[in-house]
PDB file of C-alpha atoms in Angstrom:
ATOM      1  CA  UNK A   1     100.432  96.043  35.178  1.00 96.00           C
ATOM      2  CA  UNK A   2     102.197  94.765  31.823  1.00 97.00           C
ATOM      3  CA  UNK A   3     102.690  91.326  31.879  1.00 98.00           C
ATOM      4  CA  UNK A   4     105.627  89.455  29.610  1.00 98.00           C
ATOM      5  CA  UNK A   5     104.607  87.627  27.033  1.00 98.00           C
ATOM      6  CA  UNK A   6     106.101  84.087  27.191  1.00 98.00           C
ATOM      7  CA  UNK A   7     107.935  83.116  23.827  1.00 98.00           C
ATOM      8  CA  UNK A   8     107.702  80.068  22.080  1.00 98.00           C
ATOM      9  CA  UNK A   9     109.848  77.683  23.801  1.00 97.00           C
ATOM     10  CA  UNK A  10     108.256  78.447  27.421  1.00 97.00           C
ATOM     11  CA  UNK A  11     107.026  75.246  28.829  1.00 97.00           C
ATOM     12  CA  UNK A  12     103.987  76.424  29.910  1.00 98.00           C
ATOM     13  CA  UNK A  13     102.646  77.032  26.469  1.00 98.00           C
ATOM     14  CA  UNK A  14     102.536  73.532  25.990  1.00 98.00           C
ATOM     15  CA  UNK A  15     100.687  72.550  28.921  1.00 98.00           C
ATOM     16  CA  UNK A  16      96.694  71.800  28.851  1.00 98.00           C
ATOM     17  CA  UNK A  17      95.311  74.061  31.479  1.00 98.00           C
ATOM     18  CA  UNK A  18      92.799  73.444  34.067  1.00 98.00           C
ATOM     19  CA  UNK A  19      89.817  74.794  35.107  1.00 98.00           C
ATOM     20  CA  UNK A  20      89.670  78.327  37.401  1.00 98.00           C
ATOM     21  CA  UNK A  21      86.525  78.575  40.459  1.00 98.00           C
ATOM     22  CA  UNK A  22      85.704  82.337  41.354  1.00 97.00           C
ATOM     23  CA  UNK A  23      88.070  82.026  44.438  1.00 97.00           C
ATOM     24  CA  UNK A  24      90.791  82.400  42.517  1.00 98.00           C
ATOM     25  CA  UNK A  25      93.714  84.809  43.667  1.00 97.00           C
ATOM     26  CA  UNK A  26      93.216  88.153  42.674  1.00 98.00           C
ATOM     27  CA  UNK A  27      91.164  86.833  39.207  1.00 98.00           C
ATOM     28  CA  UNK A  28      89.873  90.824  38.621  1.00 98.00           C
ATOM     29  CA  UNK A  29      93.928  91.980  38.518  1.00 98.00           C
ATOM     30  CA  UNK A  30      95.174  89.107  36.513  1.00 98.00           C
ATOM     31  CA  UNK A  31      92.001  90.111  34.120  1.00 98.00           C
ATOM     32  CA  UNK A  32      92.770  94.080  34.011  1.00 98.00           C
ATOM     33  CA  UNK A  33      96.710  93.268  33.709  1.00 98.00           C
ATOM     34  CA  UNK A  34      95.889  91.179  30.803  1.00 98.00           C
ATOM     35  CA  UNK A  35      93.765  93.234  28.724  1.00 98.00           C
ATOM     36  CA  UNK A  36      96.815  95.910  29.227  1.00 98.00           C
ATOM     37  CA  UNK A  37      99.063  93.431  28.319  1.00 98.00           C
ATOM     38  CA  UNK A  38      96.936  93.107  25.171  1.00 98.00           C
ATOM     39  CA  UNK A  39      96.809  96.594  24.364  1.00 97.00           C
ATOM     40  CA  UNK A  40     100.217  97.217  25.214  1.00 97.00           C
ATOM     41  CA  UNK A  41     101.070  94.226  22.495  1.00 97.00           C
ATOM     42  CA  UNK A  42      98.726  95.283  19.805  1.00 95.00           C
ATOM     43  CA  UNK A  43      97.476  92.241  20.002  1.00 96.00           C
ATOM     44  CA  UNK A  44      93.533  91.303  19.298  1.00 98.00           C
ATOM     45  CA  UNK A  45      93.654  87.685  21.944  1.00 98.00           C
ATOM     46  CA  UNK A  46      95.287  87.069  25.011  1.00 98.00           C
ATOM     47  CA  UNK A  47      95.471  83.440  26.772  1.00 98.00           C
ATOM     48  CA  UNK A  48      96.746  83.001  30.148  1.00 98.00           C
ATOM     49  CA  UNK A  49      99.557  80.480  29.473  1.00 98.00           C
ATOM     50  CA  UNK A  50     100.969  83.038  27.148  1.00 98.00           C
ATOM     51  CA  UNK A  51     101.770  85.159  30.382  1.00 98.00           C
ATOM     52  CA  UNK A  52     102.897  82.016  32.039  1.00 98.00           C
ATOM     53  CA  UNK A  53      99.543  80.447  34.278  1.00 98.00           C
ATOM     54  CA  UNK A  54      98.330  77.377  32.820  1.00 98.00           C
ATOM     55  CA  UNK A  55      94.636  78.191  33.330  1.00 98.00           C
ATOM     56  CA  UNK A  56      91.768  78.165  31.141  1.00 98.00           C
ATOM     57  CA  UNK A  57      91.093  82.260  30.670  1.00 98.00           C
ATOM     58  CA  UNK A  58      91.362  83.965  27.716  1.00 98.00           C
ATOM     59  CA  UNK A  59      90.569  87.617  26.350  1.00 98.00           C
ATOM     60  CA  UNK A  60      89.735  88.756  23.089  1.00 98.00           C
ATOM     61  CA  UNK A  61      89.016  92.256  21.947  1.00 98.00           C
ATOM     62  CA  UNK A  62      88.181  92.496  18.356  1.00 98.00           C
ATOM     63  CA  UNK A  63      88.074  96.234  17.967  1.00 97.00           C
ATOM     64  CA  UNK A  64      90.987  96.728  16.508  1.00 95.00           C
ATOM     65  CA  UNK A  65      89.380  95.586  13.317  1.00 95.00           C
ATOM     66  CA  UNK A  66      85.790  97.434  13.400  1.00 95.00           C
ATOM     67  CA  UNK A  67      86.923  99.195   9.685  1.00 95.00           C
ATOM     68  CA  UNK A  68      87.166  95.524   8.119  1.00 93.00           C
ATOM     69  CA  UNK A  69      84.822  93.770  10.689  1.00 93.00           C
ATOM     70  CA  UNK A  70      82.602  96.800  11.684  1.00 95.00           C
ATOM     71  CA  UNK A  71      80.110  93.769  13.648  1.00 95.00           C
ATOM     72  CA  UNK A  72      83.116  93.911  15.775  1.00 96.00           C
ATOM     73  CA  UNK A  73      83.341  97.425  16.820  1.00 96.00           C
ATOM     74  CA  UNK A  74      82.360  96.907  20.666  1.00 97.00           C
ATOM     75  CA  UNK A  75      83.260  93.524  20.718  1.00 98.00           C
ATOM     76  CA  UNK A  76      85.496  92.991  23.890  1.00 98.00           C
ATOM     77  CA  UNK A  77      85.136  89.702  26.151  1.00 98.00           C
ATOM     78  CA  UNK A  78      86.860  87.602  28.904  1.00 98.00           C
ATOM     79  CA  UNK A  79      86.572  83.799  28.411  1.00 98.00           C
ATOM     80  CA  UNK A  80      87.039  81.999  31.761  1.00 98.00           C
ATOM     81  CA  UNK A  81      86.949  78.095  31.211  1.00 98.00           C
ATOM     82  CA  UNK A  82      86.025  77.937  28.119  1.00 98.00           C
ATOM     83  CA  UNK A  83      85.823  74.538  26.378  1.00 98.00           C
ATOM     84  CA  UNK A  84      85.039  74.212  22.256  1.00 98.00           C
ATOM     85  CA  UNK A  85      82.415  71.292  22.387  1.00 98.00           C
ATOM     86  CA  UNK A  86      81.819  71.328  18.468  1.00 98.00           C
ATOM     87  CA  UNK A  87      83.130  71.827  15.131  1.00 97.00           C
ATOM     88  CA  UNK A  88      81.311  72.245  11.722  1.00 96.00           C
ATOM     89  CA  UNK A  89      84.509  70.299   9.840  1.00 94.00           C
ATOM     90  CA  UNK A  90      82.335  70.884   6.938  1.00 96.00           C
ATOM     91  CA  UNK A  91      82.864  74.438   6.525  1.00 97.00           C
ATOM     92  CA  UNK A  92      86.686  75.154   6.782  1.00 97.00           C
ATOM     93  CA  UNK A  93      88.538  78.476   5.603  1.00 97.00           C
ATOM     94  CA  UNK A  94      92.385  79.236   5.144  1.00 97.00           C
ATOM     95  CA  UNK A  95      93.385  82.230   6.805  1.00 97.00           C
ATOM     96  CA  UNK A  96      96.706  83.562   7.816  1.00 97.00           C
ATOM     97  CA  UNK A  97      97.567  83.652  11.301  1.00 98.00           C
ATOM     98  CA  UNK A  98     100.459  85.246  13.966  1.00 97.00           C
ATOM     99  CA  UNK A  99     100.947  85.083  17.374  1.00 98.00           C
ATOM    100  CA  UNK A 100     102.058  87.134  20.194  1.00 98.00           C
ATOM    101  CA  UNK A 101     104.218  84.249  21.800  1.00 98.00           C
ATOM    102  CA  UNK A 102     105.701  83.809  18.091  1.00 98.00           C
ATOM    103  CA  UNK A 103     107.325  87.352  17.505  1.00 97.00           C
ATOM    104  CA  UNK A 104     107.256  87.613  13.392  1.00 94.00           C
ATOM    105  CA  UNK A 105     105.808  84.412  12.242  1.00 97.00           C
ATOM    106  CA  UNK A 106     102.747  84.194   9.938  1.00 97.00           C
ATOM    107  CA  UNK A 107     101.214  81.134   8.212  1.00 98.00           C
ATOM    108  CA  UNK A 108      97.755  80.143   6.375  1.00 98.00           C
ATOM    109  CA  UNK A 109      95.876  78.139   8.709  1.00 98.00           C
ATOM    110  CA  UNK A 110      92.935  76.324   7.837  1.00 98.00           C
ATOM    111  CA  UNK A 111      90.121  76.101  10.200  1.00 98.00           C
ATOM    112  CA  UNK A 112      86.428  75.714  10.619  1.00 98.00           C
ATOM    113  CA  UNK A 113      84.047  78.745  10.637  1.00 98.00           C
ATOM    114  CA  UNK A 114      81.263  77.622  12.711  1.00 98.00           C
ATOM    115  CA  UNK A 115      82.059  76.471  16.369  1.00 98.00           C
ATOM    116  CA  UNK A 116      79.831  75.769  19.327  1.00 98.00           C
ATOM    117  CA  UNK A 117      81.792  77.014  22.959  1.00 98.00           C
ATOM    118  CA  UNK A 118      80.718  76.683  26.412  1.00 98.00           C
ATOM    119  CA  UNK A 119      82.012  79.324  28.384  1.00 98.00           C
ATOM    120  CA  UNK A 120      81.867  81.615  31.787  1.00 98.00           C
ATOM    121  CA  UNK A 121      82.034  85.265  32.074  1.00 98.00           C
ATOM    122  CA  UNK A 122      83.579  87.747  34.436  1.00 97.00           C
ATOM    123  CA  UNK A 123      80.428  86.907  36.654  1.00 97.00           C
ATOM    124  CA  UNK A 124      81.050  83.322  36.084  1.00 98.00           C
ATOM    125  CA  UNK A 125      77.507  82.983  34.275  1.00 98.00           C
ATOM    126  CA  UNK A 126      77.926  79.799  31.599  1.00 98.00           C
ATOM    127  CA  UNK A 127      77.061  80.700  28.155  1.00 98.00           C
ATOM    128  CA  UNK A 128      76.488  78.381  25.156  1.00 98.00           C
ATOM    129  CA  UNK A 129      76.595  79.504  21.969  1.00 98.00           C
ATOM    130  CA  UNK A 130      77.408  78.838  18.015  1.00 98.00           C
ATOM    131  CA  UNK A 131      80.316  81.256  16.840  1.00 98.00           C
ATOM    132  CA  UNK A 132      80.491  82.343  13.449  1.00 97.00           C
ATOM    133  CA  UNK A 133      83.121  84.188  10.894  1.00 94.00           C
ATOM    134  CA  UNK A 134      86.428  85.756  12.431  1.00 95.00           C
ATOM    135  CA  UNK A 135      85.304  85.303  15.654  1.00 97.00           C
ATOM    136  CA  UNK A 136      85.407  81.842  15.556  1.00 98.00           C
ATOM    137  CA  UNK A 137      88.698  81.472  14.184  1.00 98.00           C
ATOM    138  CA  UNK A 138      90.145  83.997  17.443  1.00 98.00           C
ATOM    139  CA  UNK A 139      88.724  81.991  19.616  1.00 98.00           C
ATOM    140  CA  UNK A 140      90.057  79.002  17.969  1.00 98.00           C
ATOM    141  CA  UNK A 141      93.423  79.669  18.110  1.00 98.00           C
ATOM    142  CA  UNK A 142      93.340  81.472  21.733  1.00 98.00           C
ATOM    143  CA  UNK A 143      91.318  78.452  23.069  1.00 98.00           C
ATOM    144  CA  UNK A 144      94.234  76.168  20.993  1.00 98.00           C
ATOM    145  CA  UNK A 145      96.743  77.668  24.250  1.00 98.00           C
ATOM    146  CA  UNK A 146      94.223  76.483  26.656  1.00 98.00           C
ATOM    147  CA  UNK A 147      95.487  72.732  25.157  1.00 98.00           C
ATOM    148  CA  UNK A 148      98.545  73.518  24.818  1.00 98.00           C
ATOM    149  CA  UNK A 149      98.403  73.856  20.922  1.00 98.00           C
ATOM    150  CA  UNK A 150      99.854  76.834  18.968  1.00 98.00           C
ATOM    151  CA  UNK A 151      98.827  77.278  15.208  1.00 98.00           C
ATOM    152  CA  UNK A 152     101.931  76.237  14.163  1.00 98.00           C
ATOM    153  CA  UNK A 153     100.570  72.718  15.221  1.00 98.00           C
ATOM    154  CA  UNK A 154      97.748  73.317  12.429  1.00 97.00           C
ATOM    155  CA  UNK A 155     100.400  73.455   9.269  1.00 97.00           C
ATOM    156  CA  UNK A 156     101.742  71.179   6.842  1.00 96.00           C
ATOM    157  CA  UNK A 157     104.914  69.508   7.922  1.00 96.00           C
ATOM    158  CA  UNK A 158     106.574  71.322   4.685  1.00 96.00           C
ATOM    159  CA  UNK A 159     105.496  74.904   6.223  1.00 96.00           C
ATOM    160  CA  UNK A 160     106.940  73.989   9.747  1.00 96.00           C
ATOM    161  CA  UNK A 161     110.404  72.779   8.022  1.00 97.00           C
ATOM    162  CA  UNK A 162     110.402  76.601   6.493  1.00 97.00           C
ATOM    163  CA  UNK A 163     110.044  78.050   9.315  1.00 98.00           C
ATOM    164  CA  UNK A 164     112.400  75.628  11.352  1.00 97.00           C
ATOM    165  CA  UNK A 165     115.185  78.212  12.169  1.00 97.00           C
ATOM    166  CA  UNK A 166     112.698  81.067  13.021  1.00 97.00           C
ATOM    167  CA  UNK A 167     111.573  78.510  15.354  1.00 97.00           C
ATOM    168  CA  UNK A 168     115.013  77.780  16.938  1.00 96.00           C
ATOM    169  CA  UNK A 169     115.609  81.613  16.978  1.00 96.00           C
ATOM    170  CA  UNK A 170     112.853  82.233  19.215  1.00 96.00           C
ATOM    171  CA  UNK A 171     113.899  79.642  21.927  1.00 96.00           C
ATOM    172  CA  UNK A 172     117.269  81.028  21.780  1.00 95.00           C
ATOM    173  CA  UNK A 173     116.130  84.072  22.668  1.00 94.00           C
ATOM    174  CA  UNK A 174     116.921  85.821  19.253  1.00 94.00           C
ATOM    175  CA  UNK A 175     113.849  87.697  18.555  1.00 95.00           C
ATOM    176  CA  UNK A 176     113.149  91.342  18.515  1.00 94.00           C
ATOM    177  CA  UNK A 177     109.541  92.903  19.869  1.00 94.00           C
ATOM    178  CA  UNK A 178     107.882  95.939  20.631  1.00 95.00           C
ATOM    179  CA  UNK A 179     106.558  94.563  23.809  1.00 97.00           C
ATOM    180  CA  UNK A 180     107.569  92.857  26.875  1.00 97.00           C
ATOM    181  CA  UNK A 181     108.406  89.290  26.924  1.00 97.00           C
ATOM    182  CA  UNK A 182     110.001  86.093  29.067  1.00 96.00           C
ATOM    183  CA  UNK A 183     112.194  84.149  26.495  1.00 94.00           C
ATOM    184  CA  UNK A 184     112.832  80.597  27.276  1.00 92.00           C
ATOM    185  CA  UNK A 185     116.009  79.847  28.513  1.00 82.00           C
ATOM    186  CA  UNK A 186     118.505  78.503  26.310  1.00 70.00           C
ATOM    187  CA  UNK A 187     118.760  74.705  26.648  1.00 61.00           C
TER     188      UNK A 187
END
């Protein structure tokens, strides 16, 4: 099933989410509805709080961009309680970045390239592991929902005055997209 995509403004995007067990309700739906949700969107990551649960799963399928990233071309994975546990701040890169609960909004963020994540799968097997490149920058900003961060929260307070009515737009409600979302009500 097609979930809606909550839109900037939504409450729950700004909460930090907690932690899922494998009893949770109906996980294996909630997993296949969101990777159609993604595909449906165009999209390349999914968090949960962007279709309104404020718990710590995210999916990511990079395939999408095997002909510029052709490591990527079965690359496909659910993150369930993922936590970043370290940063290389050393080695940073500026990239641009857009969001699927900010309909038409793009800005350079800068960000490391090299993070180390804990993480579960499906089978809720923990994994540890140094990401590199533009996988490390998806999972950045996916695992940024999971805190209730968006990368708007990574940009100079110049950019985010730009962008200040786009901003307002969106939790009005005045937005156009291609797929389904759950605009915040008007205040």
């Amino acid at each position: 099933m097609i979930l809606p995509i909550y839109i900037y403004g939504q409450p729950v995007l700004r909460k930090v989410t907690t932690d899922i067990t494998p009893d949770y309700p109906e996980l294996e739906k909630l997993i296949a509805d969101m990777w159609e949700t993604l595909a449906e969107s165009d999209g390349i990551g999914l968090a949960a709080p962007q279709v309104g649960l404020p718990i710590r799963l995210s999916v990511i399928d990079l395939r999408p961009l095997a002909e510029d990233y052709p490591e990527y071309k079965d690359f496909r994975q659910v993150y369930i309680n993922p936590h970043i546990v370290e940063k290389d701040e050393e080695h940073t890169a500026s990239s641009e970045e857009g969001c699927l609960s900010l309909p038409a909004i793009h800005e350079k963020v800068v960000r490391p390239t090299r993070i180390r994540v804990q993480w579960q799968d499906e089978q809720f097997v923990q994994h540890d592991e140094w990401v590199e490149g533009y996988l490390a920058r998806v999972m950045q900003h996916e695992f940024d929902h999971l805190e209730g961060h968006l990368f708007i929260d990574h940009i100079s307070p110049l950019r985010k005055q730009l962008i200040k009515s786009k901003l307002k737009a969106l939790t009005q409600g005045r937005y156009h997209c291609s797929y389904k979302t759950k605009a915040p009500r008007p205040k």
